[in-house]
GROMACS .gro file of N, CA and C in nm:
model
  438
    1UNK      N    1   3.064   1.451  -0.250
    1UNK     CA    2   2.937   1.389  -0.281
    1UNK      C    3   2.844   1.493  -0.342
    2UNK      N    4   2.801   1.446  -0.453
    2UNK     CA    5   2.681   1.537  -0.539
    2UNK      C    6   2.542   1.544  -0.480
    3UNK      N    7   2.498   1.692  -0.472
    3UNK     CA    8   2.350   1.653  -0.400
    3UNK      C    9   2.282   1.550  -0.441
    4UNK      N   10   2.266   1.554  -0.610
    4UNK     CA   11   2.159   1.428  -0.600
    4UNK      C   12   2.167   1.335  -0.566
    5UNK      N   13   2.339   1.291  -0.564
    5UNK     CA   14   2.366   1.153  -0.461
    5UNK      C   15   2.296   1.151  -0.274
    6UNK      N   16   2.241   1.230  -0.249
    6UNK     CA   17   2.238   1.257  -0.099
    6UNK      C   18   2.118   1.269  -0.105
    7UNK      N   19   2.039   1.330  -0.215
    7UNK     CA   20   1.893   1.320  -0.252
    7UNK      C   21   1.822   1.204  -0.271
    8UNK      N   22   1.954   1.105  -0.362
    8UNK     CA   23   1.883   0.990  -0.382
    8UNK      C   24   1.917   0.899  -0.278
    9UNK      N   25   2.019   0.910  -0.172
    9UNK     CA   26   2.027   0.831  -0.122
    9UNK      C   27   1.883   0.828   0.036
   10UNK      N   28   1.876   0.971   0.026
   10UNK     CA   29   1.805   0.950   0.175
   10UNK      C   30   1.606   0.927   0.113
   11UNK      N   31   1.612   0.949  -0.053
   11UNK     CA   32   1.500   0.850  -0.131
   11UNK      C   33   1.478   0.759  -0.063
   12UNK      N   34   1.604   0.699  -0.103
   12UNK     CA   35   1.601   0.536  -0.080
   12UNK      C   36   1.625   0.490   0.092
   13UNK      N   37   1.698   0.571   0.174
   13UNK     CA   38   1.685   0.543   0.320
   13UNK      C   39   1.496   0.528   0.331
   14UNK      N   40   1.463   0.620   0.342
   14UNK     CA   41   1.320   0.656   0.365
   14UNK      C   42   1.203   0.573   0.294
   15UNK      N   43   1.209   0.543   0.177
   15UNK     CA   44   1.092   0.456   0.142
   15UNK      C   45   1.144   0.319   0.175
   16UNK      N   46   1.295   0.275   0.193
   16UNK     CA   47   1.342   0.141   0.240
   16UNK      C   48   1.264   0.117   0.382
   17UNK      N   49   1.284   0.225   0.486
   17UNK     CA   50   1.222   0.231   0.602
   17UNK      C   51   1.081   0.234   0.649
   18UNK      N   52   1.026   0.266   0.524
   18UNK     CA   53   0.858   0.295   0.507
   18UNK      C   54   0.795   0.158   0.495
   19UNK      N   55   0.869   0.065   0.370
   19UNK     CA   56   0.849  -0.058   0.339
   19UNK      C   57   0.895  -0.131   0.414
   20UNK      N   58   1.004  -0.126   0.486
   20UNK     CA   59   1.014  -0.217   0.571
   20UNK      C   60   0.935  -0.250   0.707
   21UNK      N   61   0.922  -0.103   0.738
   21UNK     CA   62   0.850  -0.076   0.868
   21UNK      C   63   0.677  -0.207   0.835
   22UNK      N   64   0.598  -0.156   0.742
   22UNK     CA   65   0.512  -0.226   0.721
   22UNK      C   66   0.499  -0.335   0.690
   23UNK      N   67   0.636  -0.358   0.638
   23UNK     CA   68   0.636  -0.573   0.608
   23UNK      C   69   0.680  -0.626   0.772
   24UNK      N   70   0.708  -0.546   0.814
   24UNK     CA   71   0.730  -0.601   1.007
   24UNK      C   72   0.637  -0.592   1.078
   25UNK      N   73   0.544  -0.466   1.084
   25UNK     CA   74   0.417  -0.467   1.140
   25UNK      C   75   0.306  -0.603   1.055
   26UNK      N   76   0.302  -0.644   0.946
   26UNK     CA   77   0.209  -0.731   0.900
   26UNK      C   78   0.246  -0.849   0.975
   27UNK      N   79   0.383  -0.920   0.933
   27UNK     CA   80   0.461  -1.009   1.025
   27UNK      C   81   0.463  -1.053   1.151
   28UNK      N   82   0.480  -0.916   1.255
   28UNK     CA   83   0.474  -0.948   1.349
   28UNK      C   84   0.366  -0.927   1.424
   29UNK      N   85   0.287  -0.844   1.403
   29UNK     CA   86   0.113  -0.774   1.506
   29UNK      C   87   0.015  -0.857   1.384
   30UNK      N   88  -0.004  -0.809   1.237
   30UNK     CA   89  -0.186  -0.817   1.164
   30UNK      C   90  -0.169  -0.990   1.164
   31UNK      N   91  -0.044  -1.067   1.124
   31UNK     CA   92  -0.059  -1.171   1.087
   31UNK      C   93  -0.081  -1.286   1.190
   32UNK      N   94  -0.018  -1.249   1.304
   32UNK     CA   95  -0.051  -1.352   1.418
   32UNK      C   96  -0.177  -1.304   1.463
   33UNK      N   97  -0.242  -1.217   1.495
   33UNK     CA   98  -0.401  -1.131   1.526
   33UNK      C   99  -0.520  -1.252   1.453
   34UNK      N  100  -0.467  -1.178   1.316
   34UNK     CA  101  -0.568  -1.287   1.215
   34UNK      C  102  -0.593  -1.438   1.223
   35UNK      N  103  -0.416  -1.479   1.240
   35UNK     CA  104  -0.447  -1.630   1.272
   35UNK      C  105  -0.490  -1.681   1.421
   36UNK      N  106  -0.502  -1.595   1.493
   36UNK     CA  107  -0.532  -1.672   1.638
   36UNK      C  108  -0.708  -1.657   1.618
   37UNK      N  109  -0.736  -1.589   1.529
   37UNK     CA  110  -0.877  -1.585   1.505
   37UNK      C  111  -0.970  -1.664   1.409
   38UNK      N  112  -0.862  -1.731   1.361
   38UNK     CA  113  -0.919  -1.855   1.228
   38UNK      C  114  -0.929  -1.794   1.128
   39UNK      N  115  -0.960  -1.887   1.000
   39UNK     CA  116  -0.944  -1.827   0.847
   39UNK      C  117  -1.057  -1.731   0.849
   40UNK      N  118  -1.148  -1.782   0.942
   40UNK     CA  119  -1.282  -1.714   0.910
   40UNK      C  120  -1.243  -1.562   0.892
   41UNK      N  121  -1.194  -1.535   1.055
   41UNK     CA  122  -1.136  -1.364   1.046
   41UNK      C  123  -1.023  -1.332   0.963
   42UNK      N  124  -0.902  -1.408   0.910
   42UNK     CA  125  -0.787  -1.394   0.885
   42UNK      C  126  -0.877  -1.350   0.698
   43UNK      N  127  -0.993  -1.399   0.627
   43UNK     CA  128  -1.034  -1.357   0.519
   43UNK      C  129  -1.132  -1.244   0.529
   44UNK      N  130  -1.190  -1.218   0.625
   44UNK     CA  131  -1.262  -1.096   0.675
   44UNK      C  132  -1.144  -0.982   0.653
   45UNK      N  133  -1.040  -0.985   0.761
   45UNK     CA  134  -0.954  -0.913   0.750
   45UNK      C  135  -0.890  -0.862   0.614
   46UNK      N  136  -0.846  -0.963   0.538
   46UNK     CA  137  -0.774  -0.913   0.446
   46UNK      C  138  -0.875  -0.833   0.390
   47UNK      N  139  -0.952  -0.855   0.356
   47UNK     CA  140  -1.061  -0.788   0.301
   47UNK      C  141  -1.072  -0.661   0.331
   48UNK      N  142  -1.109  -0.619   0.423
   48UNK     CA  143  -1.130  -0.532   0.543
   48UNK      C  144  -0.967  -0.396   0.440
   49UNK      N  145  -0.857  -0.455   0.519
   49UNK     CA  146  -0.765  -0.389   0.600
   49UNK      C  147  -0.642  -0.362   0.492
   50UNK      N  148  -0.642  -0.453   0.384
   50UNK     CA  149  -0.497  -0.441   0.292
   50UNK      C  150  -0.487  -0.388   0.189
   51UNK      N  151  -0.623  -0.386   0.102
   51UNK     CA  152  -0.582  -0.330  -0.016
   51UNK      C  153  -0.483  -0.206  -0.043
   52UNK      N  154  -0.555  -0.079   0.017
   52UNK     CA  155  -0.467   0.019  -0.002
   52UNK      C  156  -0.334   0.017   0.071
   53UNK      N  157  -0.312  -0.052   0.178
   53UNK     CA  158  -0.168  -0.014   0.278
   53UNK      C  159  -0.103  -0.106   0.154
   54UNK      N  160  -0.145  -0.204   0.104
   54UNK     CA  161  -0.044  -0.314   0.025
   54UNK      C  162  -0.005  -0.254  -0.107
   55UNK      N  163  -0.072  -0.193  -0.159
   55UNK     CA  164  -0.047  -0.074  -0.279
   55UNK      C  165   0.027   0.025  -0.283
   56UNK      N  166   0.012   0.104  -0.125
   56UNK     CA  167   0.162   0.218  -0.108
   56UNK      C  168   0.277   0.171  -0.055
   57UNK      N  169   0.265   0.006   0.022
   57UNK     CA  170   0.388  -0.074   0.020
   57UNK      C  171   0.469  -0.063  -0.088
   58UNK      N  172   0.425  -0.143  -0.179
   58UNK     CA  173   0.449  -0.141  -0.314
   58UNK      C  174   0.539  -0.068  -0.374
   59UNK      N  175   0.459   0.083  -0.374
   59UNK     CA  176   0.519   0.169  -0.417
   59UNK      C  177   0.668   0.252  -0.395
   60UNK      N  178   0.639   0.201  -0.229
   60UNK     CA  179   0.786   0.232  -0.127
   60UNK      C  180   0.848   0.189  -0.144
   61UNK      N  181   0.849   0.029  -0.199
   61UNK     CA  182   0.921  -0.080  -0.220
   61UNK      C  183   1.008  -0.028  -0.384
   62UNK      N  184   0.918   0.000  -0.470
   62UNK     CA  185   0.941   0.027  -0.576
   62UNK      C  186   1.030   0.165  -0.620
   63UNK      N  187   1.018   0.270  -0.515
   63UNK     CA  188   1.092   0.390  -0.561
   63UNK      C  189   1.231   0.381  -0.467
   64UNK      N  190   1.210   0.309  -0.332
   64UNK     CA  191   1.346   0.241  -0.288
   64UNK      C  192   1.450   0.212  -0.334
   65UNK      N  193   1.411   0.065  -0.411
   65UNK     CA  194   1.450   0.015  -0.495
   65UNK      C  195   1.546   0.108  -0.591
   66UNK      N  196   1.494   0.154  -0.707
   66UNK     CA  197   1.496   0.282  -0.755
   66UNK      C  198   1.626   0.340  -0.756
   67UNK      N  199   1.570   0.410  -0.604
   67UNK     CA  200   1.686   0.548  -0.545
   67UNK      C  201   1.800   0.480  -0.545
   68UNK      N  202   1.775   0.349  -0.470
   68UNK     CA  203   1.913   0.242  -0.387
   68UNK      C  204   2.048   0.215  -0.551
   69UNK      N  205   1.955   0.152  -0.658
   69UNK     CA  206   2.036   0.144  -0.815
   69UNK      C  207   2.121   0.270  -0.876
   70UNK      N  208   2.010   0.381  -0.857
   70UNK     CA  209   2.026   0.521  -0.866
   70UNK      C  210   2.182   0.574  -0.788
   71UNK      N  211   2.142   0.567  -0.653
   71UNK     CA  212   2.257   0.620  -0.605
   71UNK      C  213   2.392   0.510  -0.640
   72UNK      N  214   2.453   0.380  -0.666
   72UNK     CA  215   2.502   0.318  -0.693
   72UNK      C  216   2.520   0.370  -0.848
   73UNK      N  217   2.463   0.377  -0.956
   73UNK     CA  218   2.469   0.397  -1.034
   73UNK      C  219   2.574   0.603  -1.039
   74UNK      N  220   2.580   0.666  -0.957
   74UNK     CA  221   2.578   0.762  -0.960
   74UNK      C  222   2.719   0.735  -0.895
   75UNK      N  223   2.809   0.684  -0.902
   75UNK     CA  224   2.928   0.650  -0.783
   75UNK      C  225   2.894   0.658  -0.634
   76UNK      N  226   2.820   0.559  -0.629
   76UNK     CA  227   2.773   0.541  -0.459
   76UNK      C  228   2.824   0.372  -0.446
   77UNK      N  229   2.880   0.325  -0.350
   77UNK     CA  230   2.889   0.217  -0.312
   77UNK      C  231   2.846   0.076  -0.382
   78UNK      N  232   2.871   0.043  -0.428
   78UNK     CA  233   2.792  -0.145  -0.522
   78UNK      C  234   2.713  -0.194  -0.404
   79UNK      N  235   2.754  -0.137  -0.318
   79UNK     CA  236   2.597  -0.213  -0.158
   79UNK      C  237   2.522  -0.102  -0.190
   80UNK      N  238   2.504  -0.016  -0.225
   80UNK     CA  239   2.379   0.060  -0.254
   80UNK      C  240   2.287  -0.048  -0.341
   81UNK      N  241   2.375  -0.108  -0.454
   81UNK     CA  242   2.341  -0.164  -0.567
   81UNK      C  243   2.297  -0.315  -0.494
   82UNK      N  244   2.336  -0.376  -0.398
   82UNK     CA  245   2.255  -0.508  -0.365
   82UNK      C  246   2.143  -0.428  -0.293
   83UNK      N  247   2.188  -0.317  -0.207
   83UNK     CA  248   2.063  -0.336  -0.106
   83UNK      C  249   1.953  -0.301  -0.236
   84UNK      N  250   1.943  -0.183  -0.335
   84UNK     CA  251   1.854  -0.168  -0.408
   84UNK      C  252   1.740  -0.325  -0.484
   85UNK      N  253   1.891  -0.428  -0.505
   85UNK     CA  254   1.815  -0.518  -0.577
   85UNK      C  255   1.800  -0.592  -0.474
   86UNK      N  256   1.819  -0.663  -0.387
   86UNK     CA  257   1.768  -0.697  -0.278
   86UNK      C  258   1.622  -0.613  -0.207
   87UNK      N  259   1.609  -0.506  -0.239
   87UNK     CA  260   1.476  -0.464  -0.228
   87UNK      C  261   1.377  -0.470  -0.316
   88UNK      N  262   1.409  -0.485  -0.428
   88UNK     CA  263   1.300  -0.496  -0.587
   88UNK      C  264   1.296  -0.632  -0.616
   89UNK      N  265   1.375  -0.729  -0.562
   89UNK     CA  266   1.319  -0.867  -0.536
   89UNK      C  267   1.229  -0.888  -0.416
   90UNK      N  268   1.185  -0.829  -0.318
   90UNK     CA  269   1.113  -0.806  -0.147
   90UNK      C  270   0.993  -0.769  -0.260
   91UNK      N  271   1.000  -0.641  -0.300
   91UNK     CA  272   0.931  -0.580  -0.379
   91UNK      C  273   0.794  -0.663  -0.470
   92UNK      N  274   0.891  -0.683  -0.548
   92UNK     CA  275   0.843  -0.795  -0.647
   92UNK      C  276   0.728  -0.887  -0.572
   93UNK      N  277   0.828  -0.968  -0.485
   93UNK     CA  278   0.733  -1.084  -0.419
   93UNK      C  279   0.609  -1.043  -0.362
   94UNK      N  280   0.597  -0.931  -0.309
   94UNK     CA  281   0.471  -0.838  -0.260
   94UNK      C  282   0.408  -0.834  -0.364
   95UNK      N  283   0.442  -0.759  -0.490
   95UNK     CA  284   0.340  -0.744  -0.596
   95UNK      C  285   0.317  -0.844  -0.649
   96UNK      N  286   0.384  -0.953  -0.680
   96UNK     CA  287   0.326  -1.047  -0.800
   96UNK      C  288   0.304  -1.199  -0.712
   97UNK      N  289   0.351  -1.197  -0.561
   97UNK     CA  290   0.324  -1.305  -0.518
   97UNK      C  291   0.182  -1.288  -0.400
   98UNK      N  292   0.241  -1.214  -0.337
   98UNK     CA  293   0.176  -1.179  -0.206
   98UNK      C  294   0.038  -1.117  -0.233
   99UNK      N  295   0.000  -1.001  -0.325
   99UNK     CA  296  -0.118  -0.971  -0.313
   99UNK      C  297  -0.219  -1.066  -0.419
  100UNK      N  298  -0.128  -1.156  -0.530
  100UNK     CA  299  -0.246  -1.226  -0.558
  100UNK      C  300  -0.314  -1.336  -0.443
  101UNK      N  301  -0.234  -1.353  -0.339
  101UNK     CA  302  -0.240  -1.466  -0.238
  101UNK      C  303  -0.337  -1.398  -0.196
  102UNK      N  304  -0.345  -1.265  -0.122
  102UNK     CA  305  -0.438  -1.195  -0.055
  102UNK      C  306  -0.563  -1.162  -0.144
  103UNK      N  307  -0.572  -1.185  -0.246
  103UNK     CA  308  -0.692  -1.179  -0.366
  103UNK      C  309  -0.749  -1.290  -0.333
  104UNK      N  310  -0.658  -1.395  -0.333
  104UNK     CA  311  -0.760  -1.553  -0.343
  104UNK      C  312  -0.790  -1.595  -0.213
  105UNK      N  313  -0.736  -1.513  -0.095
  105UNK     CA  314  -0.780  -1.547   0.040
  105UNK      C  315  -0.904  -1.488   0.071
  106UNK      N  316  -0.924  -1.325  -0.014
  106UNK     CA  317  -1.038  -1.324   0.018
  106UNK      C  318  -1.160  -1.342  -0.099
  107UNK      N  319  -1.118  -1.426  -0.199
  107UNK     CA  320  -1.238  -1.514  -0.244
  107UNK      C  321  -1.280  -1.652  -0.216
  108UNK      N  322  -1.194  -1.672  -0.129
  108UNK     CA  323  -1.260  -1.842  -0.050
  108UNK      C  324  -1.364  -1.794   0.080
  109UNK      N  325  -1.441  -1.882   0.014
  109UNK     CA  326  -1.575  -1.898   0.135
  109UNK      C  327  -1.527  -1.981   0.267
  110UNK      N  328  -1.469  -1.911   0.353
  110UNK     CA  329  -1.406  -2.012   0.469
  110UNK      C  330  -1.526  -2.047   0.532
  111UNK      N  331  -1.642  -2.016   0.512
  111UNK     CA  332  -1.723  -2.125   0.571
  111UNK      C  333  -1.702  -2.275   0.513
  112UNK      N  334  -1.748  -2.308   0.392
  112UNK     CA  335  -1.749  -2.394   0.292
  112UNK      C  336  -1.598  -2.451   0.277
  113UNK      N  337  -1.502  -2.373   0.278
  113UNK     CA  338  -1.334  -2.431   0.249
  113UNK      C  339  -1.293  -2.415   0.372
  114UNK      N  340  -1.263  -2.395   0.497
  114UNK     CA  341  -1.194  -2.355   0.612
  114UNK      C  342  -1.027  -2.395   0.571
  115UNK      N  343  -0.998  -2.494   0.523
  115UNK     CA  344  -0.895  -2.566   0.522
  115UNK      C  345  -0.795  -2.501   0.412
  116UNK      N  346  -0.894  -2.441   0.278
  116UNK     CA  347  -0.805  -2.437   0.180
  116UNK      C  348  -0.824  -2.260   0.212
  117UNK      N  349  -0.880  -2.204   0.310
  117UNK     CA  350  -0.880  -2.098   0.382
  117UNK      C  351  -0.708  -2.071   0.477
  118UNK      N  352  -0.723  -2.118   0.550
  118UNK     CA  353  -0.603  -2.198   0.639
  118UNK      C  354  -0.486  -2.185   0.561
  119UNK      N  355  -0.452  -2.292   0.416
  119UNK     CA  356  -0.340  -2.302   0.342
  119UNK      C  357  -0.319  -2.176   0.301
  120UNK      N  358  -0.379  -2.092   0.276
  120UNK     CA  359  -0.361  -1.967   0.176
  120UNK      C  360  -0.298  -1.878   0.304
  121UNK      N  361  -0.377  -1.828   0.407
  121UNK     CA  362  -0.314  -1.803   0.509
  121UNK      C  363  -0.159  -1.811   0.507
  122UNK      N  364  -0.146  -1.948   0.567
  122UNK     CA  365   0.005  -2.034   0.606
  122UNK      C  366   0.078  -1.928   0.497
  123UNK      N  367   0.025  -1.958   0.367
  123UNK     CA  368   0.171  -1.914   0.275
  123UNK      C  369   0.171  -1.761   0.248
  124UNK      N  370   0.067  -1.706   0.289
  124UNK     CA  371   0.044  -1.582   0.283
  124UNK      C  372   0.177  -1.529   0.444
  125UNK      N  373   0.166  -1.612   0.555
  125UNK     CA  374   0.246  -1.556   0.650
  125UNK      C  375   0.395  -1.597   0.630
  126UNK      N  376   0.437  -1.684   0.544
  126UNK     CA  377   0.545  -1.709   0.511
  126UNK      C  378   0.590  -1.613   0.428
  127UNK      N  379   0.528  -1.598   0.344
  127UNK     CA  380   0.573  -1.480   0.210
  127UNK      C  381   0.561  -1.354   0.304
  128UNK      N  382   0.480  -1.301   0.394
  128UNK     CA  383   0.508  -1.200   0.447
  128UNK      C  384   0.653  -1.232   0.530
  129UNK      N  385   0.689  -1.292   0.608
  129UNK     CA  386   0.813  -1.295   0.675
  129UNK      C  387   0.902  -1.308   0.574
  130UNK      N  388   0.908  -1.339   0.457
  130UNK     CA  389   1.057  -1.348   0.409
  130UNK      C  390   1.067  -1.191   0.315
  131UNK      N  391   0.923  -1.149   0.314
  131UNK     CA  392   0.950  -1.033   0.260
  131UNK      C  393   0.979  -0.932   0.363
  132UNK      N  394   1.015  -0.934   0.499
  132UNK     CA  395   1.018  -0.864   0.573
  132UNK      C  396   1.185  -0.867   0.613
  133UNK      N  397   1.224  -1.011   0.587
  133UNK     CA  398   1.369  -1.049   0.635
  133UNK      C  399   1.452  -0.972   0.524
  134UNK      N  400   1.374  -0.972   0.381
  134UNK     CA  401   1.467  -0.875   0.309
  134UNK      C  402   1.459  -0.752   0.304
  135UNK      N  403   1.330  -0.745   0.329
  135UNK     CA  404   1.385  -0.570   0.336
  135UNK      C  405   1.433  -0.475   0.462
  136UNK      N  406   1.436  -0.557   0.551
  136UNK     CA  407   1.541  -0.517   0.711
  136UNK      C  408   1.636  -0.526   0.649
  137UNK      N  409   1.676  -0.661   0.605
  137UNK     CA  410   1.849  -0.639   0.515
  137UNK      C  411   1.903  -0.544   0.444
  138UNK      N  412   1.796  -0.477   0.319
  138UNK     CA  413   1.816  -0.396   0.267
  138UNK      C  414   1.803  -0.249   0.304
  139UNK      N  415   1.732  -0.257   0.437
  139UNK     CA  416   1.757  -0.143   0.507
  139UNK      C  417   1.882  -0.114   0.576
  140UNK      N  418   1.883  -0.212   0.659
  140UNK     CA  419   2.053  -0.170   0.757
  140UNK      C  420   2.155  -0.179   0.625
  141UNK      N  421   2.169  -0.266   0.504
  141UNK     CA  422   2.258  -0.230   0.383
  141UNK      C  423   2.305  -0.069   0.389
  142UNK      N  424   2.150  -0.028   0.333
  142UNK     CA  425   2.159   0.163   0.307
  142UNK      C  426   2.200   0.215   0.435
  143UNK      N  427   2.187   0.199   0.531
  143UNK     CA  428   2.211   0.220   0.662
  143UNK      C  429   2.356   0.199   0.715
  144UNK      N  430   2.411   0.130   0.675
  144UNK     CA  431   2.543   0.098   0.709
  144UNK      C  432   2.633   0.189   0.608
  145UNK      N  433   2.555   0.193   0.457
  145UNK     CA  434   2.618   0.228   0.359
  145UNK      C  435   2.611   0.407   0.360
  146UNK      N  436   2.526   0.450   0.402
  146UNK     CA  437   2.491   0.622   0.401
  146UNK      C  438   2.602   0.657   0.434
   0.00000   0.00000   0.00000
């Protein structure tokens, strides 16, 4: 095995683990917190608490990704190569689904909308759990695969 294969692979262990770690903590602790507190707090919060953690998600998600193609690409395993794209689809849905959700959650007046406060929520905690189910996958992948 070539260092950079071992370079890129423990890349991609490590920001897989970084990103994942935080799509499980939102999932399982910020997102039930927020909702037992109503939209009112659940749009306070986002406000508050995500911008930047959801931006170096992102990024973890993104150089993961990356390393995971990288080392596959380099004669590493073709499961390097799902878990990688299996992570830049997790990825993806964070950037182009999830934080516009969290944009428009916190431009509703949940005084005035409570309800269409509420909906944004709901799909905001759905899209967080399925982005969390893939990138555990794509973690134990690299994990099984190292």
């Amino acid at each position: 095995m070539c260092s950079s294969d071992l370079v890129s692979e423990n890349i991609a262990l490590f920001c897989c683990a970084m990103f994942a770690g935080g799509s499980v903590y939102i999932s399982l602790v910020e997102d039930p917190v927020a909702g037992e507190r109503g939209p009112e707090l659940a749009g306070v919060y986002m406000l508050t608490a995500h911008p930047r953690p959801a931006v170096f998600q992102a990024v973890f998600g993104a150089f993961a990704a990356l390393a995971g193609m990288l080392t596959a690409g380099s004669g590493g395993s073709i499961w390097w190569a799902v878990g990688g794209l299996l992570l830049a689809a997790a990825a993806l849905m964070h950037s182009l689904v999830a934080l516009p959700e969290m944009r428009r959650l916190r431009g509703i007046d949940v005084t005035a909308d409570p309800l269409a406060a509420a909906d944004v929520f709901t799909r905001l905690t759905r899209l967080h759990a399925g982005i969390s189910l893939a990138s555990l996958a794509a973690l134990l992948i690299f994990i099984l695969h190292a």
